[in-house]
Amino acid sequence: MNIFRLAGDMTHLLSIIVLLLKIQATKSCAGVSLKTQELYAVVFVTRYLDLFYSFISLYNTVMKIIFLLTAFTIIWYMRKHKVVCQTYDKEQDTFRVLFLIVPCFVLALLVNHEMSVTEVLWTFSIYLEAVAILPQLVLLQRTKNVDNLTGNYIFMLGSYRALYLVNWVYRYFTELGYRQWIVWVSGTVQTCVYLDFFYYYVQAWRNNERMKLPG
Amino acid sequence: KRSSKQKDEL
Protein backbone atom coordinates (compact mmCIF):
# COMPACT_ATOMS: atom_id res chain seq x y z
CA MET A 1 0.00 0.00 0.00
CA ASN A 2 1.34 3.46 -0.90
CA ILE A 3 0.15 6.94 0.01
CA PHE A 4 -1.33 7.55 -3.45
CA ARG A 5 -3.50 4.44 -3.34
CA LEU A 6 -4.58 5.14 0.26
CA ALA A 7 -5.45 8.72 -0.69
CA GLY A 8 -7.36 7.36 -3.68
CA ASP A 9 -9.36 4.89 -1.59
CA MET A 10 -10.12 7.54 1.05
CA THR A 11 -11.22 10.01 -1.64
CA HIS A 12 -13.46 7.34 -3.15
CA LEU A 13 -14.94 6.54 0.26
CA LEU A 14 -15.39 10.25 1.02
CA SER A 15 -17.21 10.82 -2.29
CA ILE A 16 -19.73 8.13 -1.39
CA ILE A 17 -20.14 9.49 2.15
CA VAL A 18 -20.74 13.00 0.75
CA LEU A 19 -23.46 11.67 -1.56
CA LEU A 20 -25.08 9.67 1.25
CA LEU A 21 -25.02 12.70 3.54
CA LYS A 22 -26.51 14.91 0.82
CA ILE A 23 -29.38 12.48 0.34
CA GLN A 24 -29.92 11.88 4.08
CA ALA A 25 -29.54 15.53 5.17
CA THR A 26 -31.55 17.18 2.40
CA LYS A 27 -33.89 14.19 1.91
CA SER A 28 -33.40 14.89 -1.78
CA CYS A 29 -31.58 13.22 -4.66
CA ALA A 30 -32.28 15.98 -7.19
CA GLY A 31 -29.51 16.09 -9.77
CA VAL A 32 -28.27 12.60 -8.90
CA SER A 33 -28.39 9.89 -11.56
CA LEU A 34 -29.84 6.60 -10.31
CA LYS A 35 -28.42 4.94 -13.44
CA THR A 36 -24.87 5.85 -12.44
CA GLN A 37 -25.49 4.56 -8.91
CA GLU A 38 -26.83 1.27 -10.31
CA LEU A 39 -23.89 0.96 -12.68
CA TYR A 40 -21.54 1.40 -9.73
CA ALA A 41 -23.42 -1.28 -7.80
CA VAL A 42 -22.85 -3.62 -10.77
CA VAL A 43 -19.17 -2.60 -10.80
CA PHE A 44 -18.76 -3.46 -7.12
CA VAL A 45 -20.68 -6.76 -7.30
CA THR A 46 -18.78 -8.02 -10.35
CA ARG A 47 -15.43 -6.81 -9.00
CA TYR A 48 -15.69 -8.01 -5.41
CA LEU A 49 -16.76 -11.60 -6.03
CA ASP A 50 -13.41 -12.61 -4.56
CA LEU A 51 -14.80 -11.62 -1.16
CA PHE A 52 -16.14 -15.15 -0.97
CA TYR A 53 -13.00 -17.07 -1.79
CA SER A 54 -9.85 -15.04 -1.21
CA PHE A 55 -8.69 -12.95 1.75
CA ILE A 56 -6.14 -10.24 0.90
CA SER A 57 -6.20 -8.03 4.00
CA LEU A 58 -8.62 -6.76 6.60
CA TYR A 59 -8.49 -3.32 4.97
CA ASN A 60 -9.33 -4.83 1.56
CA THR A 61 -12.25 -6.84 2.92
CA VAL A 62 -13.68 -4.01 5.05
CA MET A 63 -13.49 -1.46 2.21
CA LYS A 64 -15.18 -3.83 -0.25
CA ILE A 65 -18.04 -4.45 2.17
CA ILE A 66 -18.41 -0.69 2.82
CA PHE A 67 -18.51 0.08 -0.91
CA LEU A 68 -21.12 -2.62 -1.52
CA LEU A 69 -23.31 -1.59 1.42
CA THR A 70 -23.19 2.14 0.65
CA ALA A 71 -23.92 1.55 -3.05
CA PHE A 72 -27.08 -0.42 -2.22
CA THR A 73 -28.08 2.04 0.50
CA ILE A 74 -27.98 4.93 -1.99
CA ILE A 75 -30.04 2.92 -4.49
CA TRP A 76 -32.52 2.00 -1.76
CA TYR A 77 -32.89 5.69 -0.81
CA MET A 78 -33.47 6.72 -4.44
CA ARG A 79 -35.92 3.91 -5.23
CA LYS A 80 -37.74 3.16 -1.98
CA HIS A 81 -37.49 6.05 0.48
CA LYS A 82 -40.91 7.71 0.41
CA VAL A 83 -39.59 11.29 0.47
CA VAL A 84 -36.31 10.95 -1.45
CA CYS A 85 -37.72 8.91 -4.35
CA GLN A 86 -40.11 11.77 -5.18
CA THR A 87 -37.12 14.05 -5.82
CA TYR A 88 -35.60 11.67 -8.36
CA ASP A 89 -35.52 13.09 -11.93
CA LYS A 90 -36.80 9.95 -13.73
CA GLU A 91 -37.71 11.86 -16.95
CA GLN A 92 -34.22 13.36 -17.22
CA ASP A 93 -32.19 10.33 -16.15
CA THR A 94 -32.74 8.43 -19.39
CA PHE A 95 -29.24 7.29 -20.41
CA ARG A 96 -29.46 3.93 -22.24
CA VAL A 97 -27.10 2.02 -19.92
CA LEU A 98 -27.31 -1.10 -22.09
CA PHE A 99 -25.14 0.81 -24.57
CA LEU A 100 -22.48 0.81 -21.84
CA ILE A 101 -23.03 -2.62 -20.31
CA VAL A 102 -23.09 -4.71 -23.51
CA PRO A 103 -19.91 -3.26 -25.12
CA CYS A 104 -18.03 -3.50 -21.81
CA PHE A 105 -19.08 -7.12 -21.42
CA VAL A 106 -18.14 -8.01 -25.01
CA LEU A 107 -14.78 -6.26 -24.56
CA ALA A 108 -14.22 -8.18 -21.30
CA LEU A 109 -14.79 -11.42 -23.20
CA LEU A 110 -12.27 -10.37 -25.86
CA VAL A 111 -9.60 -8.63 -23.77
CA ASN A 112 -8.87 -10.15 -20.37
CA HIS A 113 -6.11 -11.77 -18.33
CA GLU A 114 -7.79 -15.18 -18.12
CA MET A 115 -10.89 -16.74 -19.65
CA SER A 116 -12.60 -17.63 -16.38
CA VAL A 117 -15.98 -16.44 -15.07
CA THR A 118 -14.60 -14.42 -12.15
CA GLU A 119 -11.78 -12.93 -14.24
CA VAL A 120 -14.09 -11.91 -17.11
CA LEU A 121 -16.55 -10.37 -14.62
CA TRP A 122 -13.68 -8.57 -12.87
CA THR A 123 -12.46 -7.21 -16.24
CA PHE A 124 -16.03 -6.21 -17.12
CA SER A 125 -16.18 -4.21 -13.85
CA ILE A 126 -12.95 -2.41 -14.76
CA TYR A 127 -14.30 -1.38 -18.18
CA LEU A 128 -17.75 -0.50 -16.84
CA GLU A 129 -16.36 1.73 -14.10
CA ALA A 130 -14.59 3.82 -16.75
CA VAL A 131 -17.97 4.85 -18.24
CA ALA A 132 -20.28 4.52 -15.23
CA ILE A 133 -20.25 8.29 -14.58
CA LEU A 134 -21.65 9.12 -18.05
CA PRO A 135 -25.36 9.02 -17.09
CA GLN A 136 -24.56 11.39 -14.21
CA LEU A 137 -22.65 13.83 -16.44
CA VAL A 138 -25.43 13.76 -19.05
CA LEU A 139 -28.00 14.43 -16.31
CA LEU A 140 -25.97 17.43 -15.13
CA GLN A 141 -25.93 18.85 -18.67
CA ARG A 142 -29.69 18.44 -18.90
CA THR A 143 -30.73 19.74 -15.50
CA LYS A 144 -28.02 22.44 -15.35
CA ASN A 145 -28.39 22.45 -11.57
CA VAL A 146 -25.13 21.35 -10.09
CA ASP A 147 -25.71 21.69 -6.38
CA ASN A 148 -22.57 21.98 -4.32
CA LEU A 149 -22.67 18.52 -2.75
CA THR A 150 -23.35 16.72 -6.04
CA GLY A 151 -20.51 18.69 -7.64
CA ASN A 152 -18.17 17.70 -4.81
CA TYR A 153 -19.30 14.09 -5.13
CA ILE A 154 -18.42 13.95 -8.84
CA PHE A 155 -15.15 15.83 -8.33
CA MET A 156 -13.98 13.36 -5.66
CA LEU A 157 -15.19 10.37 -7.64
CA GLY A 158 -13.05 11.54 -10.57
CA SER A 159 -10.12 12.42 -8.34
CA TYR A 160 -9.90 8.96 -6.76
CA ARG A 161 -9.07 7.33 -10.10
CA ALA A 162 -6.58 10.11 -10.91
CA LEU A 163 -4.83 9.27 -7.62
CA TYR A 164 -4.88 5.62 -8.66
CA LEU A 165 -3.06 6.62 -11.87
CA VAL A 166 -0.29 8.10 -9.70
CA ASN A 167 -0.34 4.91 -7.60
CA TRP A 168 0.16 2.80 -10.76
CA VAL A 169 3.09 4.95 -11.89
CA TYR A 170 4.61 4.65 -8.41
CA ARG A 171 4.15 0.86 -8.31
CA TYR A 172 5.49 0.47 -11.85
CA PHE A 173 8.76 2.10 -10.78
CA THR A 174 9.03 0.53 -7.33
CA GLU A 175 7.71 -3.01 -7.82
CA LEU A 176 9.67 -5.06 -10.32
CA GLY A 177 7.43 -6.64 -12.90
CA TYR A 178 4.27 -4.89 -11.74
CA ARG A 179 2.04 -4.59 -14.83
CA GLN A 180 -1.70 -3.98 -15.18
CA TRP A 181 -2.33 -2.79 -18.74
CA ILE A 182 -6.08 -3.39 -18.68
CA VAL A 183 -6.50 -1.44 -15.44
CA TRP A 184 -4.07 1.29 -16.50
CA VAL A 185 -5.72 1.98 -19.87
CA SER A 186 -9.22 1.79 -18.43
CA GLY A 187 -8.29 4.02 -15.50
CA THR A 188 -6.79 6.59 -17.88
CA VAL A 189 -9.95 6.63 -20.00
CA GLN A 190 -12.01 6.95 -16.82
CA THR A 191 -10.02 9.98 -15.66
CA CYS A 192 -10.22 11.59 -19.10
CA VAL A 193 -14.02 11.31 -19.05
CA TYR A 194 -13.97 13.65 -16.04
CA LEU A 195 -11.60 16.25 -17.55
CA ASP A 196 -14.41 18.42 -18.93
CA PHE A 197 -16.18 18.39 -15.57
CA PHE A 198 -12.89 19.12 -13.73
CA TYR A 199 -12.39 22.16 -15.98
CA TYR A 200 -15.75 23.73 -15.09
CA TYR A 201 -15.50 22.68 -11.44
CA VAL A 202 -12.09 24.32 -10.95
CA GLN A 203 -13.21 27.42 -12.89
CA ALA A 204 -16.24 27.85 -10.59
CA TRP A 205 -14.03 27.30 -7.57
CA ARG A 206 -11.46 29.90 -8.76
CA ASN A 207 -14.14 32.49 -9.49
CA ASN A 208 -15.75 31.55 -6.20
CA GLU A 209 -19.09 31.18 -7.93
CA ARG A 210 -21.72 28.48 -8.30
CA MET A 211 -20.69 25.90 -10.89
CA LYS A 212 -22.51 26.25 -14.21
CA LEU A 213 -22.19 24.03 -17.26
CA PRO A 214 -22.18 25.46 -20.82
CA GLY A 215 -25.42 25.60 -22.84
CA LYS B 1 -3.29 -14.66 -15.38
CA ARG B 2 -3.23 -11.89 -12.75
CA SER B 3 -0.77 -12.46 -9.91
CA SER B 4 -1.94 -12.09 -6.29
CA LYS B 5 -0.13 -8.76 -5.96
CA GLN B 6 -2.09 -7.52 -8.94
CA LYS B 7 -5.31 -8.38 -7.13
CA ASP B 8 -4.67 -6.30 -4.02
CA GLU B 9 -6.35 -3.13 -5.26
CA LEU B 10 -9.98 -2.16 -4.75
Tab-separated table of C-alpha atoms in Angstrom:
chain	number	residue	atom	x	y	z
A	1	MET	CA	0.000	0.000	0.000
A	2	ASN	CA	1.339	3.462	-0.901
A	3	ILE	CA	0.151	6.942	0.012
A	4	PHE	CA	-1.334	7.549	-3.446
A	5	ARG	CA	-3.500	4.439	-3.339
A	6	LEU	CA	-4.578	5.143	0.263
A	7	ALA	CA	-5.452	8.721	-0.694
A	8	GLY	CA	-7.357	7.357	-3.685
A	9	ASP	CA	-9.358	4.888	-1.591
A	10	MET	CA	-10.118	7.542	1.052
A	11	THR	CA	-11.221	10.012	-1.644
A	12	HIS	CA	-13.456	7.335	-3.146
A	13	LEU	CA	-14.944	6.535	0.257
A	14	LEU	CA	-15.389	10.245	1.016
A	15	SER	CA	-17.213	10.824	-2.290
A	16	ILE	CA	-19.727	8.129	-1.391
A	17	ILE	CA	-20.136	9.495	2.154
A	18	VAL	CA	-20.744	13.003	0.746
A	19	LEU	CA	-23.462	11.673	-1.561
A	20	LEU	CA	-25.083	9.669	1.253
A	21	LEU	CA	-25.016	12.705	3.542
A	22	LYS	CA	-26.507	14.907	0.816
A	23	ILE	CA	-29.379	12.479	0.341
A	24	GLN	CA	-29.916	11.884	4.078
A	25	ALA	CA	-29.540	15.531	5.170
A	26	THR	CA	-31.549	17.175	2.401
A	27	LYS	CA	-33.888	14.186	1.907
A	28	SER	CA	-33.399	14.891	-1.784
A	29	CYS	CA	-31.578	13.218	-4.663
A	30	ALA	CA	-32.281	15.981	-7.191
A	31	GLY	CA	-29.506	16.095	-9.768
A	32	VAL	CA	-28.271	12.599	-8.904
A	33	SER	CA	-28.393	9.895	-11.563
A	34	LEU	CA	-29.844	6.601	-10.313
A	35	LYS	CA	-28.416	4.943	-13.443
A	36	THR	CA	-24.865	5.846	-12.437
A	37	GLN	CA	-25.495	4.558	-8.907
A	38	GLU	CA	-26.833	1.275	-10.306
A	39	LEU	CA	-23.888	0.956	-12.682
A	40	TYR	CA	-21.536	1.405	-9.728
A	41	ALA	CA	-23.419	-1.284	-7.804
A	42	VAL	CA	-22.855	-3.624	-10.772
A	43	VAL	CA	-19.165	-2.598	-10.805
A	44	PHE	CA	-18.757	-3.461	-7.117
A	45	VAL	CA	-20.676	-6.757	-7.300
A	46	THR	CA	-18.777	-8.018	-10.353
A	47	ARG	CA	-15.429	-6.807	-9.000
A	48	TYR	CA	-15.689	-8.012	-5.408
A	49	LEU	CA	-16.760	-11.596	-6.033
A	50	ASP	CA	-13.409	-12.614	-4.559
A	51	LEU	CA	-14.802	-11.621	-1.162
A	52	PHE	CA	-16.143	-15.151	-0.975
A	53	TYR	CA	-13.000	-17.069	-1.787
A	54	SER	CA	-9.848	-15.039	-1.206
A	55	PHE	CA	-8.694	-12.945	1.746
A	56	ILE	CA	-6.142	-10.245	0.895
A	57	SER	CA	-6.198	-8.032	4.004
A	58	LEU	CA	-8.623	-6.761	6.604
A	59	TYR	CA	-8.491	-3.323	4.970
A	60	ASN	CA	-9.334	-4.826	1.559
A	61	THR	CA	-12.253	-6.836	2.919
A	62	VAL	CA	-13.684	-4.011	5.045
A	63	MET	CA	-13.493	-1.462	2.210
A	64	LYS	CA	-15.185	-3.828	-0.252
A	65	ILE	CA	-18.037	-4.448	2.167
A	66	ILE	CA	-18.409	-0.691	2.824
A	67	PHE	CA	-18.511	0.077	-0.912
A	68	LEU	CA	-21.122	-2.623	-1.518
A	69	LEU	CA	-23.311	-1.594	1.424
A	70	THR	CA	-23.188	2.141	0.649
A	71	ALA	CA	-23.919	1.554	-3.052
A	72	PHE	CA	-27.078	-0.424	-2.223
A	73	THR	CA	-28.076	2.037	0.496
A	74	ILE	CA	-27.983	4.927	-1.987
A	75	ILE	CA	-30.042	2.923	-4.490
A	76	TRP	CA	-32.521	1.998	-1.761
A	77	TYR	CA	-32.892	5.689	-0.815
A	78	MET	CA	-33.472	6.722	-4.444
A	79	ARG	CA	-35.922	3.905	-5.227
A	80	LYS	CA	-37.744	3.160	-1.981
A	81	HIS	CA	-37.488	6.052	0.476
A	82	LYS	CA	-40.915	7.706	0.410
A	83	VAL	CA	-39.593	11.294	0.466
A	84	VAL	CA	-36.308	10.951	-1.446
A	85	CYS	CA	-37.718	8.908	-4.347
A	86	GLN	CA	-40.112	11.766	-5.185
A	87	THR	CA	-37.122	14.047	-5.823
A	88	TYR	CA	-35.603	11.667	-8.365
A	89	ASP	CA	-35.524	13.095	-11.928
A	90	LYS	CA	-36.796	9.952	-13.735
A	91	GLU	CA	-37.707	11.855	-16.949
A	92	GLN	CA	-34.223	13.361	-17.224
A	93	ASP	CA	-32.191	10.334	-16.151
A	94	THR	CA	-32.738	8.429	-19.386
A	95	PHE	CA	-29.240	7.289	-20.414
A	96	ARG	CA	-29.458	3.928	-22.243
A	97	VAL	CA	-27.104	2.018	-19.916
A	98	LEU	CA	-27.308	-1.103	-22.087
A	99	PHE	CA	-25.135	0.809	-24.566
A	100	LEU	CA	-22.477	0.815	-21.836
A	101	ILE	CA	-23.026	-2.615	-20.306
A	102	VAL	CA	-23.088	-4.707	-23.506
A	103	PRO	CA	-19.908	-3.263	-25.124
A	104	CYS	CA	-18.028	-3.500	-21.812
A	105	PHE	CA	-19.075	-7.124	-21.421
A	106	VAL	CA	-18.137	-8.013	-25.005
A	107	LEU	CA	-14.779	-6.261	-24.562
A	108	ALA	CA	-14.217	-8.176	-21.302
A	109	LEU	CA	-14.787	-11.420	-23.203
A	110	LEU	CA	-12.268	-10.371	-25.856
A	111	VAL	CA	-9.603	-8.625	-23.770
A	112	ASN	CA	-8.866	-10.153	-20.368
A	113	HIS	CA	-6.107	-11.774	-18.325
A	114	GLU	CA	-7.786	-15.182	-18.118
A	115	MET	CA	-10.887	-16.743	-19.646
A	116	SER	CA	-12.600	-17.626	-16.380
A	117	VAL	CA	-15.984	-16.442	-15.068
A	118	THR	CA	-14.597	-14.419	-12.151
A	119	GLU	CA	-11.778	-12.931	-14.245
A	120	VAL	CA	-14.093	-11.909	-17.115
A	121	LEU	CA	-16.546	-10.374	-14.621
A	122	TRP	CA	-13.683	-8.569	-12.865
A	123	THR	CA	-12.461	-7.211	-16.236
A	124	PHE	CA	-16.032	-6.210	-17.119
A	125	SER	CA	-16.183	-4.212	-13.853
A	126	ILE	CA	-12.946	-2.410	-14.764
A	127	TYR	CA	-14.300	-1.382	-18.179
A	128	LEU	CA	-17.748	-0.502	-16.839
A	129	GLU	CA	-16.361	1.731	-14.101
A	130	ALA	CA	-14.594	3.823	-16.746
A	131	VAL	CA	-17.969	4.850	-18.240
A	132	ALA	CA	-20.277	4.519	-15.226
A	133	ILE	CA	-20.245	8.289	-14.582
A	134	LEU	CA	-21.650	9.119	-18.045
A	135	PRO	CA	-25.361	9.019	-17.090
A	136	GLN	CA	-24.561	11.389	-14.211
A	137	LEU	CA	-22.649	13.827	-16.444
A	138	VAL	CA	-25.430	13.759	-19.046
A	139	LEU	CA	-28.001	14.432	-16.314
A	140	LEU	CA	-25.975	17.428	-15.133
A	141	GLN	CA	-25.932	18.847	-18.666
A	142	ARG	CA	-29.694	18.442	-18.896
A	143	THR	CA	-30.730	19.738	-15.503
A	144	LYS	CA	-28.025	22.440	-15.349
A	145	ASN	CA	-28.394	22.454	-11.574
A	146	VAL	CA	-25.133	21.345	-10.091
A	147	ASP	CA	-25.710	21.691	-6.383
A	148	ASN	CA	-22.574	21.984	-4.322
A	149	LEU	CA	-22.670	18.521	-2.753
A	150	THR	CA	-23.353	16.722	-6.041
A	151	GLY	CA	-20.509	18.691	-7.636
A	152	ASN	CA	-18.174	17.697	-4.811
A	153	TYR	CA	-19.297	14.088	-5.125
A	154	ILE	CA	-18.419	13.952	-8.839
A	155	PHE	CA	-15.151	15.831	-8.326
A	156	MET	CA	-13.976	13.362	-5.661
A	157	LEU	CA	-15.188	10.369	-7.642
A	158	GLY	CA	-13.050	11.538	-10.569
A	159	SER	CA	-10.115	12.423	-8.337
A	160	TYR	CA	-9.898	8.962	-6.762
A	161	ARG	CA	-9.066	7.327	-10.101
A	162	ALA	CA	-6.578	10.109	-10.909
A	163	LEU	CA	-4.828	9.272	-7.617
A	164	TYR	CA	-4.879	5.625	-8.661
A	165	LEU	CA	-3.059	6.623	-11.872
A	166	VAL	CA	-0.291	8.100	-9.701
A	167	ASN	CA	-0.340	4.912	-7.601
A	168	TRP	CA	0.159	2.799	-10.757
A	169	VAL	CA	3.094	4.948	-11.889
A	170	TYR	CA	4.613	4.646	-8.409
A	171	ARG	CA	4.153	0.860	-8.308
A	172	TYR	CA	5.490	0.470	-11.852
A	173	PHE	CA	8.762	2.103	-10.777
A	174	THR	CA	9.026	0.532	-7.335
A	175	GLU	CA	7.712	-3.011	-7.822
A	176	LEU	CA	9.674	-5.055	-10.316
A	177	GLY	CA	7.427	-6.643	-12.895
A	178	TYR	CA	4.265	-4.889	-11.743
A	179	ARG	CA	2.036	-4.588	-14.831
A	180	GLN	CA	-1.698	-3.980	-15.182
A	181	TRP	CA	-2.326	-2.787	-18.737
A	182	ILE	CA	-6.075	-3.393	-18.683
A	183	VAL	CA	-6.502	-1.436	-15.439
A	184	TRP	CA	-4.070	1.290	-16.500
A	185	VAL	CA	-5.720	1.978	-19.869
A	186	SER	CA	-9.224	1.787	-18.433
A	187	GLY	CA	-8.292	4.023	-15.500
A	188	THR	CA	-6.789	6.590	-17.876
A	189	VAL	CA	-9.955	6.627	-20.002
A	190	GLN	CA	-12.015	6.946	-16.818
A	191	THR	CA	-10.023	9.977	-15.655
A	192	CYS	CA	-10.221	11.594	-19.102
A	193	VAL	CA	-14.023	11.309	-19.052
A	194	TYR	CA	-13.967	13.647	-16.038
A	195	LEU	CA	-11.600	16.249	-17.553
A	196	ASP	CA	-14.411	18.418	-18.926
A	197	PHE	CA	-16.179	18.392	-15.567
A	198	PHE	CA	-12.894	19.119	-13.734
A	199	TYR	CA	-12.386	22.157	-15.980
A	200	TYR	CA	-15.753	23.731	-15.093
A	201	TYR	CA	-15.498	22.684	-11.443
A	202	VAL	CA	-12.094	24.324	-10.952
A	203	GLN	CA	-13.211	27.417	-12.891
A	204	ALA	CA	-16.237	27.850	-10.592
A	205	TRP	CA	-14.030	27.300	-7.568
A	206	ARG	CA	-11.458	29.895	-8.758
A	207	ASN	CA	-14.135	32.494	-9.489
A	208	ASN	CA	-15.753	31.546	-6.197
A	209	GLU	CA	-19.092	31.180	-7.929
A	210	ARG	CA	-21.724	28.483	-8.303
A	211	MET	CA	-20.691	25.902	-10.891
A	212	LYS	CA	-22.510	26.246	-14.211
A	213	LEU	CA	-22.190	24.030	-17.258
A	214	PRO	CA	-22.179	25.459	-20.824
A	215	GLY	CA	-25.416	25.599	-22.844
B	1	LYS	CA	-3.291	-14.659	-15.378
B	2	ARG	CA	-3.228	-11.888	-12.746
B	3	SER	CA	-0.771	-12.456	-9.906
B	4	SER	CA	-1.944	-12.087	-6.288
B	5	LYS	CA	-0.126	-8.756	-5.959
B	6	GLN	CA	-2.086	-7.517	-8.943
B	7	LYS	CA	-5.311	-8.376	-7.128
B	8	ASP	CA	-4.671	-6.300	-4.018
B	9	GLU	CA	-6.347	-3.125	-5.262
B	10	LEU	CA	-9.982	-2.157	-4.746
